[in-house]
XYZ file of N, CA and C in Angstrom:
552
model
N 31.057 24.371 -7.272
C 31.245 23.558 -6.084
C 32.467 22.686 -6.318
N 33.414 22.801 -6.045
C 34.552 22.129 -5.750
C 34.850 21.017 -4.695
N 35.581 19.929 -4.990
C 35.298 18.952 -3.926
C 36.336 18.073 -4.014
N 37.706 18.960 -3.618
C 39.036 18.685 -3.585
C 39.597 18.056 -5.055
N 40.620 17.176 -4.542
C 41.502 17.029 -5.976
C 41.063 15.773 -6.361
N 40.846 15.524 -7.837
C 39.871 14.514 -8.134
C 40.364 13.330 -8.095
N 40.761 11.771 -7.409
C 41.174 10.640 -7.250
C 41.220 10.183 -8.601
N 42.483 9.142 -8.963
C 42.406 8.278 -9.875
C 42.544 9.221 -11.209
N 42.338 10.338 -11.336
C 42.676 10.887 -12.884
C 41.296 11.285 -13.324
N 40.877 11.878 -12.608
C 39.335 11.876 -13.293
C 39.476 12.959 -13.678
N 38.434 13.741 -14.555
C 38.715 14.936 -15.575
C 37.809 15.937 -14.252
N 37.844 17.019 -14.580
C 36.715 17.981 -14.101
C 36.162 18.011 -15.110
N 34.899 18.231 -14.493
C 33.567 18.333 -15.351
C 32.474 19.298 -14.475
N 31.565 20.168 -15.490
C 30.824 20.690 -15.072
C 29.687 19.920 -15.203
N 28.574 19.874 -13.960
C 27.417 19.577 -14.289
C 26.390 19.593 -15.325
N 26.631 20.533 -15.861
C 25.478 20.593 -16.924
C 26.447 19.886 -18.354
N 27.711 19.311 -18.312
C 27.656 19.155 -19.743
C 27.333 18.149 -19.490
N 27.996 17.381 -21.166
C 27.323 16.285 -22.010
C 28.327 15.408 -21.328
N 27.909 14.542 -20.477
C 28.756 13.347 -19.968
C 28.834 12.157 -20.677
N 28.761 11.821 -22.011
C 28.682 11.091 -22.675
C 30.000 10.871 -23.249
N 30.358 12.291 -23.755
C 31.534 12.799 -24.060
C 32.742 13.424 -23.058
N 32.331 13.021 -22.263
C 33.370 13.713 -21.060
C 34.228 12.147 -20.293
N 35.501 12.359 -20.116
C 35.786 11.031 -19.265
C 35.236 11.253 -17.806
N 34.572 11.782 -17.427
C 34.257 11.962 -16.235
C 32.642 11.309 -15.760
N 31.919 11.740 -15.449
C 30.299 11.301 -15.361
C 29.775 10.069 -15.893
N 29.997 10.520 -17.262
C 29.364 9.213 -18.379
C 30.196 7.823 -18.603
N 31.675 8.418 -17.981
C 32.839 7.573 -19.054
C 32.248 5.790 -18.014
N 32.858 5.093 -19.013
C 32.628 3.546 -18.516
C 33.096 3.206 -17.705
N 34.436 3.879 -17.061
C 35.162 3.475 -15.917
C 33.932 4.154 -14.633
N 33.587 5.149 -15.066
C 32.709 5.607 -13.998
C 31.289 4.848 -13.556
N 31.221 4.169 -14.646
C 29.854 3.593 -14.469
C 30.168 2.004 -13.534
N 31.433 1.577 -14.373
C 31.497 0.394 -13.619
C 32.151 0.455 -11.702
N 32.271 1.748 -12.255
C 32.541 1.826 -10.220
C 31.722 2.623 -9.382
N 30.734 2.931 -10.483
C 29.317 3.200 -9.627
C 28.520 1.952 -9.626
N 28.865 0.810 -10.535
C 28.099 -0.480 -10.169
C 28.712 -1.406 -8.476
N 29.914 -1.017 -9.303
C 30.795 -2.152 -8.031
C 30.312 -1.532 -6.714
N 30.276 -0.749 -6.715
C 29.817 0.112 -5.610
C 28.229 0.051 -4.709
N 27.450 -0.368 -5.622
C 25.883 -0.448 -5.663
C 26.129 -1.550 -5.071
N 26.891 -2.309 -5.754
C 26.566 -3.930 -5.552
C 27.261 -4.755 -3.958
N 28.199 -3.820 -3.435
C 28.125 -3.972 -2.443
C 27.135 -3.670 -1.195
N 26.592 -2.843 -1.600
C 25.774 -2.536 -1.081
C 23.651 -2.499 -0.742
N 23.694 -3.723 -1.851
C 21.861 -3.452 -2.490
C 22.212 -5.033 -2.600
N 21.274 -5.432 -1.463
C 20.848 -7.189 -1.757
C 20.530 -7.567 -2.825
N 19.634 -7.508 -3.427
C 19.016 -7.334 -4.487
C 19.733 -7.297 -5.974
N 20.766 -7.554 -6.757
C 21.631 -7.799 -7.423
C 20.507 -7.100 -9.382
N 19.198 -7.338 -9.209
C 18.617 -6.614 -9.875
C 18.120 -5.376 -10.151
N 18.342 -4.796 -8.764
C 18.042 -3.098 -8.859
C 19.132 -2.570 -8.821
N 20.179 -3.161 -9.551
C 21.614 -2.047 -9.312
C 21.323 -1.838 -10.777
N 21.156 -1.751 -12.023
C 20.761 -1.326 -12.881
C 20.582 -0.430 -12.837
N 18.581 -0.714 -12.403
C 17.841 0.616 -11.789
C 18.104 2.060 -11.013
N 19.477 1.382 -9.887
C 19.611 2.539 -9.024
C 20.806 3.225 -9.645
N 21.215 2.643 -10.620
C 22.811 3.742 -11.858
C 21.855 4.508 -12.653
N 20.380 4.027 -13.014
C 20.053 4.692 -13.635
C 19.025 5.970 -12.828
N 19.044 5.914 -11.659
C 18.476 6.904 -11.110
C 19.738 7.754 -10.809
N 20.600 7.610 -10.246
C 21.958 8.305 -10.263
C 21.984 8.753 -11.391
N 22.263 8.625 -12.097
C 22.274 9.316 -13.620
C 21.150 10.575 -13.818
N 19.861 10.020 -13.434
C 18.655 10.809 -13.165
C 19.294 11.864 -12.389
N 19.572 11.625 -11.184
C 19.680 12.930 -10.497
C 20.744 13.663 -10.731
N 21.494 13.110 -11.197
C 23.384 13.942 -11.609
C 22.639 15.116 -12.906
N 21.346 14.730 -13.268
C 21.081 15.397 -14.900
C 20.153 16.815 -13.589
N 19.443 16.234 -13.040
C 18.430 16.944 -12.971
C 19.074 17.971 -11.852
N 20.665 17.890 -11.494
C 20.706 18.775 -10.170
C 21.279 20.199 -11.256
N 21.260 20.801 -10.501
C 21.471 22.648 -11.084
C 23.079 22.440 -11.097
N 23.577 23.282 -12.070
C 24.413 23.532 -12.350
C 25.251 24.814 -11.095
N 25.926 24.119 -10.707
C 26.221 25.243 -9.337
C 28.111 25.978 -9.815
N 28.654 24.807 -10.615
C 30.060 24.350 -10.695
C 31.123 23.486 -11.457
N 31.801 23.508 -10.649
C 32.928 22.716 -11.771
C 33.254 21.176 -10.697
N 33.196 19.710 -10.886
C 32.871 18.886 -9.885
C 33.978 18.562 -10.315
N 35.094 18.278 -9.799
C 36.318 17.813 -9.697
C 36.423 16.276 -8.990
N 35.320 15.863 -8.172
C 35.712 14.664 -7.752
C 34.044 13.641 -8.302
N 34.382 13.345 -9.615
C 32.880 12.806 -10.225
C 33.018 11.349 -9.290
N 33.772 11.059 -8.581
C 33.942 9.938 -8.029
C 32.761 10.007 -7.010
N 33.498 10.982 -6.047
C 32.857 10.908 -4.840
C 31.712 11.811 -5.032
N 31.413 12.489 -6.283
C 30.015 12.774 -6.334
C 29.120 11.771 -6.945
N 29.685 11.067 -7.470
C 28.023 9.426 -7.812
C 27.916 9.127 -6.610
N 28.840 8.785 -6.025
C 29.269 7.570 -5.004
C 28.070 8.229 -3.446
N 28.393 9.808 -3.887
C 27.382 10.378 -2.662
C 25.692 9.786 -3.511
N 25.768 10.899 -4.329
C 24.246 10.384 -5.001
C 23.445 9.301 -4.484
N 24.878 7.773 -4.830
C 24.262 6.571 -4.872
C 24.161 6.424 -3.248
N 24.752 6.748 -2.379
C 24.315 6.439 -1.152
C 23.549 7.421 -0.729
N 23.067 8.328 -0.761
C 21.730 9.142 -0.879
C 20.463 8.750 -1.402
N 20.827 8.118 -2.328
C 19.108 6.653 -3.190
C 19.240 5.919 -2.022
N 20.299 4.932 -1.536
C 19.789 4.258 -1.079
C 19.868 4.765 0.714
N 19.352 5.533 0.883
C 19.109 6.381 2.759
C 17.770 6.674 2.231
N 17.331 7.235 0.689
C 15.888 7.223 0.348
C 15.427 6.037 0.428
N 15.712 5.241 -0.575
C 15.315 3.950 -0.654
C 14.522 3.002 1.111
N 15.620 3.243 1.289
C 15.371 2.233 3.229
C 14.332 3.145 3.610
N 14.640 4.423 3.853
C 13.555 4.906 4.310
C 12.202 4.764 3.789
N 11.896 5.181 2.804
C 10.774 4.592 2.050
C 9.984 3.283 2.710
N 10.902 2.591 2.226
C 10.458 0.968 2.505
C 10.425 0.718 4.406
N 10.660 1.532 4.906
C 10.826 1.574 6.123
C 9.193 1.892 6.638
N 9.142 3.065 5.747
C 7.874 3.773 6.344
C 6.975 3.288 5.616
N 6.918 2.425 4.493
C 5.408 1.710 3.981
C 5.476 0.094 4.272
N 6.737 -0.115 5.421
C 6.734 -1.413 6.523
C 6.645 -2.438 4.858
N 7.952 -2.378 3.834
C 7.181 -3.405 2.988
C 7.881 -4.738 3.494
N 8.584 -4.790 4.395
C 9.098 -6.535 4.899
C 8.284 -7.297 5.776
N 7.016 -6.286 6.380
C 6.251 -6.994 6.845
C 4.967 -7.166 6.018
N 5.188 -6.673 4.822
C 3.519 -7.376 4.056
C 3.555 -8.914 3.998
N 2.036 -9.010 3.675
C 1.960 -10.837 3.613
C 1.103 -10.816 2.459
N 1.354 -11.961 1.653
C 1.198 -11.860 0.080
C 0.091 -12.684 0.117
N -1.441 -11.762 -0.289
C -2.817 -12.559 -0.216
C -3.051 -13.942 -0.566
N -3.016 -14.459 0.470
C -3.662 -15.991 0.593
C -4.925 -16.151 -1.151
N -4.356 -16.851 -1.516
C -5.042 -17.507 -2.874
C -6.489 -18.125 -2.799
N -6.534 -18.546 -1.200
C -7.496 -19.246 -1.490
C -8.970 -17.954 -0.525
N -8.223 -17.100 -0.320
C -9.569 -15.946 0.105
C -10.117 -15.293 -0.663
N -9.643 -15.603 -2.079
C -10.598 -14.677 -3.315
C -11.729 -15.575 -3.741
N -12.560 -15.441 -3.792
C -13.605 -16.198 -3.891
C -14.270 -15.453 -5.637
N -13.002 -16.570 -6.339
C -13.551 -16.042 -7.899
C -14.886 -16.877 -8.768
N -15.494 -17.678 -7.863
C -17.042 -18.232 -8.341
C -17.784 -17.302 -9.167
N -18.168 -18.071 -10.087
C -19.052 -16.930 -10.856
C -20.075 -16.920 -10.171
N -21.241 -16.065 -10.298
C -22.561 -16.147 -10.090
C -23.305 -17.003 -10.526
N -23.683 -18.059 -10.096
C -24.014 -19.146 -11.584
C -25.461 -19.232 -10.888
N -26.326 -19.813 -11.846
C -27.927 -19.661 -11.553
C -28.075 -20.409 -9.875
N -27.422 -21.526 -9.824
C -27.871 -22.556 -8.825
C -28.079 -21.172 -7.192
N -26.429 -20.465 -7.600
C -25.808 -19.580 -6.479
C -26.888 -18.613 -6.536
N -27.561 -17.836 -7.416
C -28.641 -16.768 -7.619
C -29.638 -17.279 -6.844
N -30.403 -18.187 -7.278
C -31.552 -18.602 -6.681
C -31.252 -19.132 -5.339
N -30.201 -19.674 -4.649
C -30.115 -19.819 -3.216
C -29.782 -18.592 -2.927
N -29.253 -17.166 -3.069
C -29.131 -16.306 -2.321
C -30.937 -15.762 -2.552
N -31.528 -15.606 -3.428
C -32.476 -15.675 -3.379
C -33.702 -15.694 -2.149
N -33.130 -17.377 -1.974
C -34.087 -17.662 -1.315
C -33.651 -17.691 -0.142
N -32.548 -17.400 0.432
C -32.018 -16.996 1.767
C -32.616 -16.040 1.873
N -32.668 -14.554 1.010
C -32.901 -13.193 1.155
C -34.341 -13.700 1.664
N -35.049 -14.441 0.943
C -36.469 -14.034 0.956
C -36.557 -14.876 2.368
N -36.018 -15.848 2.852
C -36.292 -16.432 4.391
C -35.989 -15.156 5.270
N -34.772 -14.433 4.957
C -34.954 -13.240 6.061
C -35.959 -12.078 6.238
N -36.111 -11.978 5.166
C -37.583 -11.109 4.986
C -38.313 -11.188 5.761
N -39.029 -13.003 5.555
C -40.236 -13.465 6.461
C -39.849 -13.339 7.793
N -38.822 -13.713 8.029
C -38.665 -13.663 9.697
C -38.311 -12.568 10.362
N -37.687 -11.391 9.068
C -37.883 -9.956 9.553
C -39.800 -9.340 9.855
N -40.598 -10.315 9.001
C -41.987 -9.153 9.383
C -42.347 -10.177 10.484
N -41.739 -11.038 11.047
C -42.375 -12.198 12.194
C -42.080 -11.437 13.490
N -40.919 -10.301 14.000
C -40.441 -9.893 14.548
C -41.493 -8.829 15.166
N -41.670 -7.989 16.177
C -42.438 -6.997 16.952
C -41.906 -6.095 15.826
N -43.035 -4.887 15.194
C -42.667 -3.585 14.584
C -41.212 -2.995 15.618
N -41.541 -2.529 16.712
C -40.355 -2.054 16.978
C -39.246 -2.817 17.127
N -39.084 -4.062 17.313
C -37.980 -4.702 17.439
C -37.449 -4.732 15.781
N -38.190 -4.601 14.805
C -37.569 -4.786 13.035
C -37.357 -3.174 12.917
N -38.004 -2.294 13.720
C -37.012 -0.779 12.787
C -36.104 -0.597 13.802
N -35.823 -0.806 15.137
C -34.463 -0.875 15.772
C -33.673 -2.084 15.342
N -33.643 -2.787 15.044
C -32.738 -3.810 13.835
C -32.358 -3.062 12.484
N -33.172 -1.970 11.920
C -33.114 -1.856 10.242
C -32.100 -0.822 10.713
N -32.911 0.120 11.673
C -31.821 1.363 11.469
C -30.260 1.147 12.289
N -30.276 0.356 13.251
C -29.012 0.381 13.609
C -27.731 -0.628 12.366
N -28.607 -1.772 12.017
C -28.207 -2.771 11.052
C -27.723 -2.441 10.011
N -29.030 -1.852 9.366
C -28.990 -1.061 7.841
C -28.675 0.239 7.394
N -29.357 0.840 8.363
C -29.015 2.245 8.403
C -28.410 2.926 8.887
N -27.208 2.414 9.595
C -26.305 2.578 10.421
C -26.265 3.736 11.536
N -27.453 3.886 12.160
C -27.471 4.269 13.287
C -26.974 3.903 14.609
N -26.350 4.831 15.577
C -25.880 4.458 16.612
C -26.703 3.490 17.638
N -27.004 3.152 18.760
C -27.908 2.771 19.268
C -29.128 3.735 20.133
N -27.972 4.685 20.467
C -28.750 6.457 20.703
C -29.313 6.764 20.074
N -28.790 7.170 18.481
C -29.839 7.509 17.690
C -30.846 7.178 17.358
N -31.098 5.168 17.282
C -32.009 4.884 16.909
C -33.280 5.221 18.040
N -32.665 4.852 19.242
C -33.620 4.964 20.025
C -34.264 6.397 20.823
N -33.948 7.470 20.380
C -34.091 9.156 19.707
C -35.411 8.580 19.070
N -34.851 8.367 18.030
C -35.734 8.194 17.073
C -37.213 7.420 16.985
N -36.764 6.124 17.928
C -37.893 5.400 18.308
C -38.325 5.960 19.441
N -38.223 6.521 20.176
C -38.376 7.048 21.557
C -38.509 5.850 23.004
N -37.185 5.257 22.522
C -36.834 4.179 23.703
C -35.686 4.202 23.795
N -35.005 3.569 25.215
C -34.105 3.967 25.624
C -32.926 3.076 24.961
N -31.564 3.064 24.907
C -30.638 2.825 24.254
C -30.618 1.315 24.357
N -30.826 0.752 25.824
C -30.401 -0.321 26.181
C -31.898 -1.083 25.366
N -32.880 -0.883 25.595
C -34.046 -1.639 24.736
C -33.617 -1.211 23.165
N -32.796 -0.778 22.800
C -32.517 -0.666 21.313
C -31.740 -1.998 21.039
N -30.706 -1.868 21.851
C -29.414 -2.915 21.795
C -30.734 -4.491 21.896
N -31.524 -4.097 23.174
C -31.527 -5.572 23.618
C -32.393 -6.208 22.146
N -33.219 -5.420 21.473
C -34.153 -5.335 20.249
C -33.192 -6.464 19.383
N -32.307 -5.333 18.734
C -31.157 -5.751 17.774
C -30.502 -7.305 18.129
N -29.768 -7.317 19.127
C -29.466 -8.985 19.692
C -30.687 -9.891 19.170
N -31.823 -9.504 19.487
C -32.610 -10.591 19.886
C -33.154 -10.860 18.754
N -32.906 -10.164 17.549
C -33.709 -9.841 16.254
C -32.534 -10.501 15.378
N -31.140 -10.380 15.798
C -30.377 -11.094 15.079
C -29.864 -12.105 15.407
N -30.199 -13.037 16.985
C -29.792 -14.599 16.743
C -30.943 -14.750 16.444
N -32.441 -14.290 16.090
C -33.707 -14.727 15.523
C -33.360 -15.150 14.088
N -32.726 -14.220 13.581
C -32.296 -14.565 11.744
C -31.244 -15.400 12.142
N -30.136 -15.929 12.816
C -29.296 -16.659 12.784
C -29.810 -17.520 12.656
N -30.842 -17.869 14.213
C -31.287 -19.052 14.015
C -31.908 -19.808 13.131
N -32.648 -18.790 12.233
C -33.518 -19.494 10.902
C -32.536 -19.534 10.077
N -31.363 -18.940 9.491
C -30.556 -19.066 9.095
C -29.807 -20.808 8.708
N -29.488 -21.069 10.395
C -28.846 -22.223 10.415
C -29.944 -23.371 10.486
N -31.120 -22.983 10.826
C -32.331 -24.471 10.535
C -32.226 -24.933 9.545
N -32.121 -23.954 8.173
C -32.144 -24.149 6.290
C -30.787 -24.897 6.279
N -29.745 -24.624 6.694
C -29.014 -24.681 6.041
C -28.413 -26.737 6.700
C-alpha cells in the first residue's frame, strides 16, 4: 500500500518490521508528532499517552499489506480513527450524562442487634395484621404482593373478578400502612 511521497524525510517502512530500529514508525521524531498531534486534539491531556500507545497497538496488529511510505500520515490516520472510536463509544454509553452516586444513598449501617430486633418486630406486627385481614382478602394480597401475580391471575385463581382482587390488595395494604405508622 503506497501512500504517495513521504513528507519531511521519512524512511519507507514496511509494516511488519521492527520500528524500533527503523527512522520511520518507532523513531522519536515520530512519536513526538504523533503526541503534538493527540494533544491538539483530546481534552484530556492524560490519555494522550494512552492513545500513542494504542496507535502503536494497532500499527503492530494491522497485516502486512506493503511498503508505507508516508508513516506520517499513516499514525496521524490511526490516531484520528481512535479518536472517531473513542467519541463514538462514549457517545453511545451517554458517559457525559452519568451522575456520580450520591454518598449519602448507600446505606452502609451494619446490622446491629438494636436494628435486628426492630425489623423483627415490625415483621411480626405485619404478620398479625396479615391473619386480622378476611382469608380472601390475605391470599389476593400474598399472591399479587408476594407472589407476583397479575391481578387476573390471582383472581383465576381465587375465582373472583380482577377488580375485587385489586380492591382486596389496596385495602389490605393501607391496612399494614396504617399499623405500620401507629408503631412508629
Amino acid at each position: 500500500m503506497t501512500h504517495g511521497n513521504p513528507p519531511r524525510g521519512d524512511a519507507p517502512l514496511s509494516a511488519g518490521a521492527k520500528y524500533e530500529d527503523d527512522a520511520g514508525i518507532g523513531h522519536a521524531g515520530q512519536v513526538a508528532d504523533l503526541r503534538a498531534y493527540l494533544k491538539r486534539r483530546v481534552r484530556n491531556a492524560s490519555d494522550i499517552d494512552d492513545m500513542v500507545q494504542d496507535v502503536y497497538l494497532r500499527v503492530l496488529s494491522t497485516p502486512q499489506t506493503g511498503i508505507i511510505e508516508n508513516t506520517r500520515g499513516f499514525l496521524r490516520r490511526i490516531a484520528s480513527n481512535l479518536l472517531i472510536d473513542n467519541h463514538r463509544r462514549k457517545a453511545a454509553r451517554m458517559v457525559d450524562d452519568h451522575m456520580p452516586l450520591d454518598e449519602g444513598l448507600v446505606d452502609d449501617r451494619v446490622a446491629t442487634p438494636d436494628r435486628i430486633i426492630g425489623a423483627r418486630q415490625e415483621l411480626g406486627q405485619l404478620g398479625r395484621e396479615l391473619e386480622s385481614v378476611t382469608p380472601i382478602a390475605r391470599d389476593a394480597f400474598l399472591l399479587v404482593r408476594v407472589d407476583g401475580y397479575s391481578h387476573k391471575e390471582a383472581a383465576k385463581t381465587l375465582g373472583i373478578t380482577p377488580k375485587a382482587v385489586s380492591h382486596h390488595v389496596e385495602r389490605t395494604l393501607a391496612r399494614l400502612a396504617a399499623s405500620m405508622l401507629e408503631t412508629a
